[in-house]
Amino acid sequence: RAKLEGRGTVRFFQQKLHDELVRQHYLSSRLEEALDNGELSLHFQPQVSAVSGGIENLEALLRWEPPEGPTISPAEFIPLAERSGLIHRLGDWVIEEACHQQVAWRAKGFHRHRIDINISGRQLTRPGALKRFEDTLQRHGLAPQDIGIELTENILIEADETVLEDLWRLYHRGIRIAIDDFGIGYSSLSYLKHFPATALKIDRSFIQDAPTQPKDRAILEGAILIGHRLGLEVVAEGVENAEQLSLLRDLHCDLIQGFFFFRPMPAQEIERLLSGFVGGPGGLSG
Ligand code: C2E
Ligand code: MG
Ligand code: MG
Ligand code: MG
């Protein structure tokens, strides 16, 4: 009997694996078409000042809304695009779209906020990727401060010489470079000495339980301190409640990003927000 049950379990997992592979194959083959058909869009999630509550920065996050079904998360389709190589076209589209949006907002008089886009490791393996990013900014008449990039620690560690040179050039031109998901990579802290960065984004996992778990709090406190001592702006990701916000303010974190204030939103909603028609949750005054 045990043998039979075991076999049933194996078959169950084989089926799940099979379904998963079929879905991946389907999404991967649909993605390019989706890009061509305008099924992809950028949403923007505000980062607010921990002190004033003002919107300082917007993180651009890709969304795929297929006409035939529910929205698909970038966490699912970005890895597929990396594997197929479509990430290069997709990445170009994101840069172009972010620039286009920022130009439109500047023209409407919204001058304060910056936009950051995510760049994945595979994107930087294409020669000249960062040069092209700078050129796109210039072509749109944007200043270096208008659009920044987010890279994970692993990307910085694995970057080759030419990519590092490009990153330093961006850095010296005043383009913002944030280290995304800080603290969850496999890297030692020493890389912080050698790589260009202007900001640290502390991963959500350290924020989540910090108000109640002393060890999480200690790590969070240490990360913010390291960031500040290195002259970096510190951003907290995934802030979902008032307790987390209050702690982060006590620890002098600079910027707050998370559902407690705002979810990622389409450009139109951001615009209403920037126009001051829609308020935040009032977390800072309360
Ligand atoms: P990320 O860069 O770390 O982005 C932050 C993620 O956290 C986003 O997920 C955002 O929706 C989510 N988030 C923000 N606040 C909260 C919160 O309070 N609670 C929780 N539970 N989650 C929160 P999203 O949009 O699903 O993106 C997932 C990942 O996909 C991103 O992680 C990024 O690595 C990648 N990604 C998204 N857009 C792009 C893109 O244009 N290019 C590239 N290369 N990667 C992208
Ligand atoms: Mg990010
Ligand atoms: Mg992140
Ligand atoms: Mg993250």
mmCIF file of N, CA, C and O in Angstrom, residues 65-146:
data_model
loop_
_atom_site.group_PDB
_atom_site.id
_atom_site.type_symbol
_atom_site.label_atom_id
_atom_site.label_comp_id
_atom_site.label_asym_id
_atom_site.label_seq_id
_atom_site.Cartn_x
_atom_site.Cartn_y
_atom_site.Cartn_z
ATOM 1 N N GLU A 65 -1.215 42.458 -18.676
ATOM 2 C CA GLU A 65 -2.642 42.167 -18.579
ATOM 3 C C GLU A 65 -3.134 41.546 -19.880
ATOM 4 O O GLU A 65 -3.550 42.259 -20.798
ATOM 5 N N PRO A 66 -3.097 40.208 -19.975
ATOM 6 C CA PRO A 66 -3.550 39.548 -21.197
ATOM 7 C C PRO A 66 -5.064 39.666 -21.313
ATOM 8 O O PRO A 66 -5.752 39.581 -20.295
ATOM 9 N N PRO A 67 -5.574 39.911 -22.530
ATOM 10 C CA PRO A 67 -7.033 40.031 -22.692
ATOM 11 C C PRO A 67 -7.762 38.759 -22.283
ATOM 12 O O PRO A 67 -8.923 38.817 -21.881
ATOM 13 N N GLU A 68 -7.058 37.611 -22.364
ATOM 14 C CA GLU A 68 -7.741 36.345 -22.116
ATOM 15 C C GLU A 68 -7.706 35.893 -20.654
ATOM 16 O O GLU A 68 -8.288 34.865 -20.313
ATOM 17 N N GLY A 69 -7.060 36.665 -19.776
ATOM 18 C CA GLY A 69 -6.996 36.147 -18.408
ATOM 19 C C GLY A 69 -6.480 37.156 -17.412
ATOM 20 O O GLY A 69 -6.339 38.339 -17.734
ATOM 21 N N PRO A 70 -6.218 36.719 -16.180
ATOM 22 C CA PRO A 70 -5.794 37.631 -15.114
ATOM 23 C C PRO A 70 -4.373 38.172 -15.319
ATOM 24 O O PRO A 70 -3.579 37.592 -16.058
ATOM 25 N N THR A 71 -4.088 39.280 -14.669
ATOM 26 C CA THR A 71 -2.767 39.911 -14.702
ATOM 27 C C THR A 71 -1.676 38.929 -14.278
ATOM 28 O O THR A 71 -1.848 38.172 -13.334
ATOM 29 N N ILE A 72 -0.571 38.970 -15.006
ATOM 30 C CA ILE A 72 0.542 38.079 -14.691
ATOM 31 C C ILE A 72 1.661 38.884 -14.049
ATOM 32 O O ILE A 72 2.003 39.975 -14.504
ATOM 33 N N SER A 73 2.202 38.345 -12.973
ATOM 34 C CA SER A 73 3.212 39.063 -12.190
ATOM 35 C C SER A 73 4.566 39.068 -12.894
ATOM 36 O O SER A 73 4.980 38.073 -13.481
ATOM 37 N N PRO A 74 5.279 40.205 -12.801
ATOM 38 C CA PRO A 74 6.638 40.240 -13.358
ATOM 39 C C PRO A 74 7.553 39.210 -12.682
ATOM 40 O O PRO A 74 8.500 38.734 -13.294
ATOM 41 N N ALA A 75 7.251 38.876 -11.430
ATOM 42 C CA ALA A 75 8.051 37.852 -10.743
ATOM 43 C C ALA A 75 7.994 36.538 -11.531
ATOM 44 O O ALA A 75 8.909 35.726 -11.476
ATOM 45 N N GLU A 76 6.901 36.341 -12.285
ATOM 46 C CA GLU A 76 6.766 35.121 -13.074
ATOM 47 C C GLU A 76 7.333 35.299 -14.488
ATOM 48 O O GLU A 76 8.037 34.421 -14.985
ATOM 49 N N PHE A 77 7.044 36.450 -15.151
ATOM 50 C CA PHE A 77 7.439 36.510 -16.561
ATOM 51 C C PHE A 77 8.824 37.116 -16.809
ATOM 52 O O PHE A 77 9.422 36.850 -17.848
ATOM 53 N N ILE A 78 9.356 37.889 -15.858
ATOM 54 C CA ILE A 78 10.723 38.422 -16.060
ATOM 55 C C ILE A 78 11.750 37.283 -16.171
ATOM 56 O O ILE A 78 12.580 37.280 -17.094
ATOM 57 N N PRO A 79 11.706 36.293 -15.265
ATOM 58 C CA PRO A 79 12.661 35.177 -15.408
ATOM 59 C C PRO A 79 12.528 34.454 -16.752
ATOM 60 O O PRO A 79 13.524 34.013 -17.325
ATOM 61 N N LEU A 80 11.304 34.355 -17.272
ATOM 62 C CA LEU A 80 11.101 33.701 -18.573
ATOM 63 C C LEU A 80 11.716 34.555 -19.686
ATOM 64 O O LEU A 80 12.347 34.032 -20.611
ATOM 65 N N ALA A 81 11.529 35.867 -19.569
ATOM 66 C CA ALA A 81 12.101 36.776 -20.584
ATOM 67 C C ALA A 81 13.624 36.749 -20.531
ATOM 68 O O ALA A 81 14.294 36.889 -21.550
ATOM 69 N N GLU A 82 14.159 36.555 -19.329
ATOM 70 C CA GLU A 82 15.618 36.459 -19.206
ATOM 71 C C GLU A 82 16.109 35.207 -19.907
ATOM 72 O O GLU A 82 17.116 35.221 -20.602
ATOM 73 N N ARG A 83 15.389 34.117 -19.725
ATOM 74 C CA ARG A 83 15.817 32.848 -20.321
ATOM 75 C C ARG A 83 15.719 32.888 -21.843
ATOM 76 O O ARG A 83 16.593 32.388 -22.536
ATOM 77 N N SER A 84 14.670 33.533 -22.360
ATOM 78 C CA SER A 84 14.481 33.517 -23.818
ATOM 79 C C SER A 84 15.295 34.625 -24.503
ATOM 80 O O SER A 84 15.442 34.610 -25.718
ATOM 81 N N GLY A 85 15.778 35.602 -23.718
ATOM 82 C CA GLY A 85 16.517 36.711 -24.320
ATOM 83 C C GLY A 85 15.617 37.893 -24.659
ATOM 84 O O GLY A 85 16.101 38.967 -25.028
ATOM 85 N N LEU A 86 14.311 37.712 -24.536
ATOM 86 C CA LEU A 86 13.382 38.813 -24.833
ATOM 87 C C LEU A 86 13.582 39.985 -23.869
ATOM 88 O O LEU A 86 13.165 41.113 -24.144
ATOM 89 N N ILE A 87 14.229 39.713 -22.740
ATOM 90 C CA ILE A 87 14.449 40.749 -21.721
ATOM 91 C C ILE A 87 15.116 41.993 -22.312
ATOM 92 O O ILE A 87 14.879 43.105 -21.840
ATOM 93 N N HIS A 88 15.927 41.819 -23.372
ATOM 94 C CA HIS A 88 16.594 42.987 -23.946
ATOM 95 C C HIS A 88 15.585 43.935 -24.585
ATOM 96 O O HIS A 88 15.605 45.134 -24.320
ATOM 97 N N ARG A 89 14.702 43.382 -25.417
ATOM 98 C CA ARG A 89 13.653 44.219 -26.022
ATOM 99 C C ARG A 89 12.724 44.779 -24.961
ATOM 100 O O ARG A 89 12.328 45.942 -24.990
ATOM 101 N N LEU A 90 12.377 43.914 -24.018
ATOM 102 C CA LEU A 90 11.474 44.298 -22.930
ATOM 103 C C LEU A 90 12.097 45.428 -22.103
ATOM 104 O O LEU A 90 11.442 46.423 -21.772
ATOM 105 N N GLY A 91 13.373 45.271 -21.793
ATOM 106 C CA GLY A 91 14.094 46.278 -21.009
ATOM 107 C C GLY A 91 14.151 47.618 -21.744
ATOM 108 O O GLY A 91 13.954 48.675 -21.143
ATOM 109 N N ASP A 92 14.410 47.558 -23.052
ATOM 110 C CA ASP A 92 14.422 48.790 -23.853
ATOM 111 C C ASP A 92 13.064 49.478 -23.792
ATOM 112 O O ASP A 92 12.979 50.701 -23.687
ATOM 113 N N TRP A 93 12.023 48.657 -23.872
ATOM 114 C CA TRP A 93 10.667 49.202 -23.846
ATOM 115 C C TRP A 93 10.385 49.905 -22.517
ATOM 116 O O TRP A 93 9.803 50.989 -22.475
ATOM 117 N N VAL A 94 10.826 49.281 -21.426
ATOM 118 C CA VAL A 94 10.618 49.851 -20.087
ATOM 119 C C VAL A 94 11.316 51.211 -19.974
ATOM 120 O O VAL A 94 10.735 52.187 -19.494
ATOM 121 N N ILE A 95 12.557 51.281 -20.442
ATOM 122 C CA ILE A 95 13.319 52.532 -20.371
ATOM 123 C C ILE A 95 12.624 53.627 -21.185
ATOM 124 O O ILE A 95 12.407 54.747 -20.728
ATOM 125 N N GLU A 96 12.254 53.253 -22.410
ATOM 126 C CA GLU A 96 11.575 54.173 -23.314
ATOM 127 C C GLU A 96 10.276 54.689 -22.684
ATOM 128 O O GLU A 96 10.001 55.897 -22.681
ATOM 129 N N GLU A 97 9.503 53.774 -22.155
ATOM 130 C CA GLU A 97 8.197 54.100 -21.575
ATOM 131 C C GLU A 97 8.354 54.995 -20.330
ATOM 132 O O GLU A 97 7.607 55.959 -20.150
ATOM 133 N N ALA A 98 9.334 54.663 -19.493
ATOM 134 C CA ALA A 98 9.570 55.462 -18.279
ATOM 135 C C ALA A 98 9.993 56.885 -18.662
ATOM 136 O O ALA A 98 9.524 57.862 -18.071
ATOM 137 N N CYS A 99 10.873 57.001 -19.669
ATOM 138 C CA CYS A 99 11.309 58.326 -20.121
ATOM 139 C C CYS A 99 10.128 59.111 -20.664
ATOM 140 O O CYS A 99 9.932 60.288 -20.336
ATOM 141 N N HIS A 100 9.359 58.454 -21.512
ATOM 142 C CA HIS A 100 8.190 59.065 -22.126
ATOM 143 C C HIS A 100 7.243 59.621 -21.049
ATOM 144 O O HIS A 100 6.786 60.767 -21.121
ATOM 145 N N GLN A 101 7.000 58.812 -20.038
ATOM 146 C CA GLN A 101 6.090 59.205 -18.955
ATOM 147 C C GLN A 101 6.660 60.375 -18.151
ATOM 148 O O GLN A 101 5.941 61.317 -17.821
ATOM 149 N N GLN A 102 7.955 60.296 -17.882
ATOM 150 C CA GLN A 102 8.571 61.361 -17.083
ATOM 151 C C GLN A 102 8.533 62.696 -17.844
ATOM 152 O O GLN A 102 8.232 63.734 -17.261
ATOM 153 N N VAL A 103 8.794 62.631 -19.150
ATOM 154 C CA VAL A 103 8.717 63.851 -19.975
ATOM 155 C C VAL A 103 7.303 64.438 -19.914
ATOM 156 O O VAL A 103 7.112 65.646 -19.718
ATOM 157 N N ALA A 104 6.314 63.561 -20.034
ATOM 158 C CA ALA A 104 4.919 64.017 -20.000
ATOM 159 C C ALA A 104 4.597 64.656 -18.650
ATOM 160 O O ALA A 104 3.940 65.714 -18.586
ATOM 161 N N TRP A 105 5.057 64.046 -17.585
ATOM 162 C CA TRP A 105 4.783 64.610 -16.252
ATOM 163 C C TRP A 105 5.502 65.932 -16.030
ATOM 164 O O TRP A 105 4.947 66.871 -15.468
ATOM 165 N N ARG A 106 6.755 65.997 -16.469
ATOM 166 C CA ARG A 106 7.488 67.268 -16.325
ATOM 167 C C ARG A 106 6.758 68.372 -17.082
ATOM 168 O O ARG A 106 6.634 69.496 -16.598
ATOM 169 N N ALA A 107 6.274 68.032 -18.290
ATOM 170 C CA ALA A 107 5.579 69.023 -19.111
ATOM 171 C C ALA A 107 4.302 69.510 -18.429
ATOM 172 O O ALA A 107 3.871 70.643 -18.637
ATOM 173 N N LYS A 108 3.703 68.654 -17.614
ATOM 174 C CA LYS A 108 2.494 69.053 -16.903
ATOM 175 C C LYS A 108 2.797 69.754 -15.587
ATOM 176 O O LYS A 108 1.889 70.038 -14.800
ATOM 177 N N GLY A 109 4.086 69.962 -15.330
ATOM 178 C CA GLY A 109 4.454 70.721 -14.137
ATOM 179 C C GLY A 109 4.746 69.889 -12.891
ATOM 180 O O GLY A 109 4.905 70.438 -11.806
ATOM 181 N N PHE A 110 4.825 68.577 -13.041
ATOM 182 C CA PHE A 110 5.198 67.745 -11.880
ATOM 183 C C PHE A 110 6.720 67.565 -11.881
ATOM 184 O O PHE A 110 7.251 66.713 -12.573
ATOM 185 N N HIS A 111 7.393 68.381 -11.095
ATOM 186 C CA HIS A 111 8.852 68.431 -11.196
ATOM 187 C C HIS A 111 9.586 67.702 -10.086
ATOM 188 O O HIS A 111 10.776 67.470 -10.168
ATOM 189 N N ARG A 112 8.865 67.375 -9.019
ATOM 190 C CA ARG A 112 9.555 66.942 -7.818
ATOM 191 C C ARG A 112 10.045 65.494 -7.869
ATOM 192 O O ARG A 112 11.175 65.189 -7.484
ATOM 193 N N HIS A 113 9.200 64.594 -8.352
ATOM 194 C CA HIS A 113 9.489 63.164 -8.210
ATOM 195 C C HIS A 113 10.498 62.651 -9.238
ATOM 196 O O HIS A 113 10.602 63.160 -10.346
ATOM 197 N N ARG A 114 11.235 61.613 -8.833
ATOM 198 C CA ARG A 114 12.100 60.892 -9.757
ATOM 199 C C ARG A 114 11.426 59.555 -10.078
ATOM 200 O O ARG A 114 10.465 59.167 -9.413
ATOM 201 N N ILE A 115 11.938 58.886 -11.116
ATOM 202 C CA ILE A 115 11.455 57.533 -11.424
ATOM 203 C C ILE A 115 12.651 56.596 -11.379
ATOM 204 O O ILE A 115 13.734 56.948 -11.854
ATOM 205 N N ASP A 116 12.480 55.422 -10.789
ATOM 206 C CA ASP A 116 13.514 54.385 -10.847
ATOM 207 C C ASP A 116 12.978 53.184 -11.614
ATOM 208 O O ASP A 116 11.828 52.786 -11.411
ATOM 209 N N ILE A 117 13.804 52.628 -12.482
ATOM 210 C CA ILE A 117 13.403 51.410 -13.178
ATOM 211 C C ILE A 117 14.262 50.237 -12.692
ATOM 212 O O ILE A 117 15.380 50.434 -12.213
ATOM 213 N N ASN A 118 13.719 49.032 -12.795
ATOM 214 C CA ASN A 118 14.467 47.830 -12.428
ATOM 215 C C ASN A 118 15.246 47.313 -13.627
ATOM 216 O O ASN A 118 14.729 47.284 -14.746
ATOM 217 N N ILE A 119 16.482 46.918 -13.378
ATOM 218 C CA ILE A 119 17.282 46.313 -14.441
ATOM 219 C C ILE A 119 17.749 44.959 -13.940
ATOM 220 O O ILE A 119 18.232 44.838 -12.811
ATOM 221 N N SER A 120 17.558 43.926 -14.756
ATOM 222 C CA SER A 120 17.940 42.590 -14.303
ATOM 223 C C SER A 120 19.308 42.216 -14.862
ATOM 224 O O SER A 120 19.819 42.857 -15.787
ATOM 225 N N GLY A 121 19.903 41.198 -14.282
ATOM 226 C CA GLY A 121 21.277 40.814 -14.593
ATOM 227 C C GLY A 121 21.515 40.543 -16.059
ATOM 228 O O GLY A 121 22.475 41.031 -16.661
ATOM 229 N N ARG A 122 20.605 39.782 -16.658
ATOM 230 C CA ARG A 122 20.771 39.397 -18.060
ATOM 231 C C ARG A 122 20.803 40.631 -18.975
ATOM 232 O O ARG A 122 21.505 40.641 -19.981
ATOM 233 N N GLN A 123 20.064 41.687 -18.603
ATOM 234 C CA GLN A 123 20.047 42.904 -19.422
ATOM 235 C C GLN A 123 21.439 43.507 -19.576
ATOM 236 O O GLN A 123 21.777 44.067 -20.610
ATOM 237 N N LEU A 124 22.248 43.373 -18.509
ATOM 238 C CA LEU A 124 23.583 43.997 -18.530
ATOM 239 C C LEU A 124 24.602 43.149 -19.282
ATOM 240 O O LEU A 124 25.725 43.593 -19.506
ATOM 241 N N THR A 125 24.215 41.935 -19.680
ATOM 242 C CA THR A 125 25.144 41.111 -20.451
ATOM 243 C C THR A 125 25.193 41.561 -21.907
ATOM 244 O O THR A 125 26.086 41.189 -22.645
ATOM 245 N N ARG A 126 24.210 42.377 -22.334
ATOM 246 C CA ARG A 126 24.266 42.889 -23.702
ATOM 247 C C ARG A 126 25.209 44.088 -23.734
ATOM 248 O O ARG A 126 25.008 45.050 -22.981
ATOM 249 N N PRO A 127 26.227 44.040 -24.581
ATOM 250 C CA PRO A 127 27.205 45.136 -24.603
ATOM 251 C C PRO A 127 26.527 46.483 -24.836
ATOM 252 O O PRO A 127 25.623 46.595 -25.661
ATOM 253 N N GLY A 128 26.942 47.481 -24.060
ATOM 254 C CA GLY A 128 26.417 48.830 -24.271
ATOM 255 C C GLY A 128 25.039 49.080 -23.680
ATOM 256 O O GLY A 128 24.426 50.107 -23.970
ATOM 257 N N ALA A 129 24.540 48.176 -22.857
ATOM 258 C CA ALA A 129 23.185 48.317 -22.324
ATOM 259 C C ALA A 129 23.020 49.630 -21.547
ATOM 260 O O ALA A 129 22.030 50.346 -21.724
ATOM 261 N N LEU A 130 24.010 49.957 -20.719
ATOM 262 C CA LEU A 130 23.885 51.160 -19.898
ATOM 263 C C LEU A 130 24.126 52.428 -20.707
ATOM 264 O O LEU A 130 23.542 53.483 -20.442
ATOM 265 N N LYS A 131 24.997 52.306 -21.715
ATOM 266 C CA LYS A 131 25.212 53.428 -22.617
ATOM 267 C C LYS A 131 23.897 53.777 -23.309
ATOM 268 O O LYS A 131 23.528 54.936 -23.451
ATOM 269 N N ARG A 132 23.197 52.728 -23.747
ATOM 270 C CA ARG A 132 21.926 52.939 -24.418
ATOM 271 C C ARG A 132 20.898 53.594 -23.472
ATOM 272 O O ARG A 132 20.096 54.424 -23.886
ATOM 273 N N PHE A 133 20.965 53.190 -22.214
ATOM 274 C CA PHE A 133 20.082 53.804 -21.212
ATOM 275 C C PHE A 133 20.332 55.315 -21.132
ATOM 276 O O PHE A 133 19.404 56.125 -21.186
ATOM 277 N N GLU A 134 21.626 55.688 -21.042
ATOM 278 C CA GLU A 134 21.970 57.120 -20.988
ATOM 279 C C GLU A 134 21.532 57.857 -22.248
ATOM 280 O O GLU A 134 21.015 58.974 -22.180
ATOM 281 N N ASP A 135 21.761 57.215 -23.389
ATOM 282 C CA ASP A 135 21.373 57.843 -24.660
ATOM 283 C C ASP A 135 19.872 58.087 -24.711
ATOM 284 O O ASP A 135 19.419 59.120 -25.210
ATOM 285 N N THR A 136 19.101 57.113 -24.214
ATOM 286 C CA THR A 136 17.651 57.254 -24.235
ATOM 287 C C THR A 136 17.216 58.438 -23.377
ATOM 288 O O THR A 136 16.374 59.241 -23.780
ATOM 289 N N LEU A 137 17.833 58.561 -22.206
ATOM 290 C CA LEU A 137 17.549 59.706 -21.334
ATOM 291 C C LEU A 137 17.803 61.022 -22.071
ATOM 292 O O LEU A 137 16.977 61.941 -22.064
ATOM 293 N N GLN A 138 18.981 61.083 -22.700
ATOM 294 C CA GLN A 138 19.369 62.313 -23.409
ATOM 295 C C GLN A 138 18.427 62.623 -24.562
ATOM 296 O O GLN A 138 18.026 63.767 -24.758
ATOM 297 N N ARG A 139 18.100 61.560 -25.323
ATOM 298 C CA ARG A 139 17.223 61.743 -26.476
ATOM 299 C C ARG A 139 15.885 62.340 -26.055
ATOM 300 O O ARG A 139 15.263 63.099 -26.784
ATOM 301 N N HIS A 140 15.422 61.998 -24.823
ATOM 302 C CA HIS A 140 14.164 62.551 -24.334
ATOM 303 C C HIS A 140 14.352 63.907 -23.667
ATOM 304 O O HIS A 140 13.393 64.489 -23.148
ATOM 305 N N GLY A 141 15.611 64.375 -23.636
ATOM 306 C CA GLY A 141 15.870 65.673 -23.015
ATOM 307 C C GLY A 141 15.746 65.643 -21.501
ATOM 308 O O GLY A 141 15.484 66.680 -20.876
ATOM 309 N N LEU A 142 15.933 64.462 -20.906
ATOM 310 C CA LEU A 142 15.822 64.350 -19.448
ATOM 311 C C LEU A 142 17.184 64.564 -18.790
ATOM 312 O O LEU A 142 18.234 64.326 -19.397
ATOM 313 N N ALA A 143 17.158 65.013 -17.553
ATOM 314 C CA ALA A 143 18.387 65.192 -16.774
ATOM 315 C C ALA A 143 18.738 63.868 -16.089
ATOM 316 O O ALA A 143 17.864 63.020 -15.892
ATOM 317 N N PRO A 144 20.028 63.691 -15.718
ATOM 318 C CA PRO A 144 20.433 62.447 -15.049
ATOM 319 C C PRO A 144 19.614 62.150 -13.783
ATOM 320 O O PRO A 144 19.383 60.993 -13.452
ATOM 321 N N GLN A 145 19.167 63.206 -13.118
ATOM 322 C CA GLN A 145 18.418 63.010 -11.869
ATOM 323 C C GLN A 145 16.997 62.530 -12.102
ATOM 324 O O GLN A 145 16.305 62.145 -11.164
ATOM 325 N N ASP A 146 16.534 62.569 -13.357
ATOM 326 C CA ASP A 146 15.123 62.256 -13.619
ATOM 327 C C ASP A 146 14.799 60.769 -13.545
ATOM 328 O O ASP A 146 13.697 60.386 -13.170
#
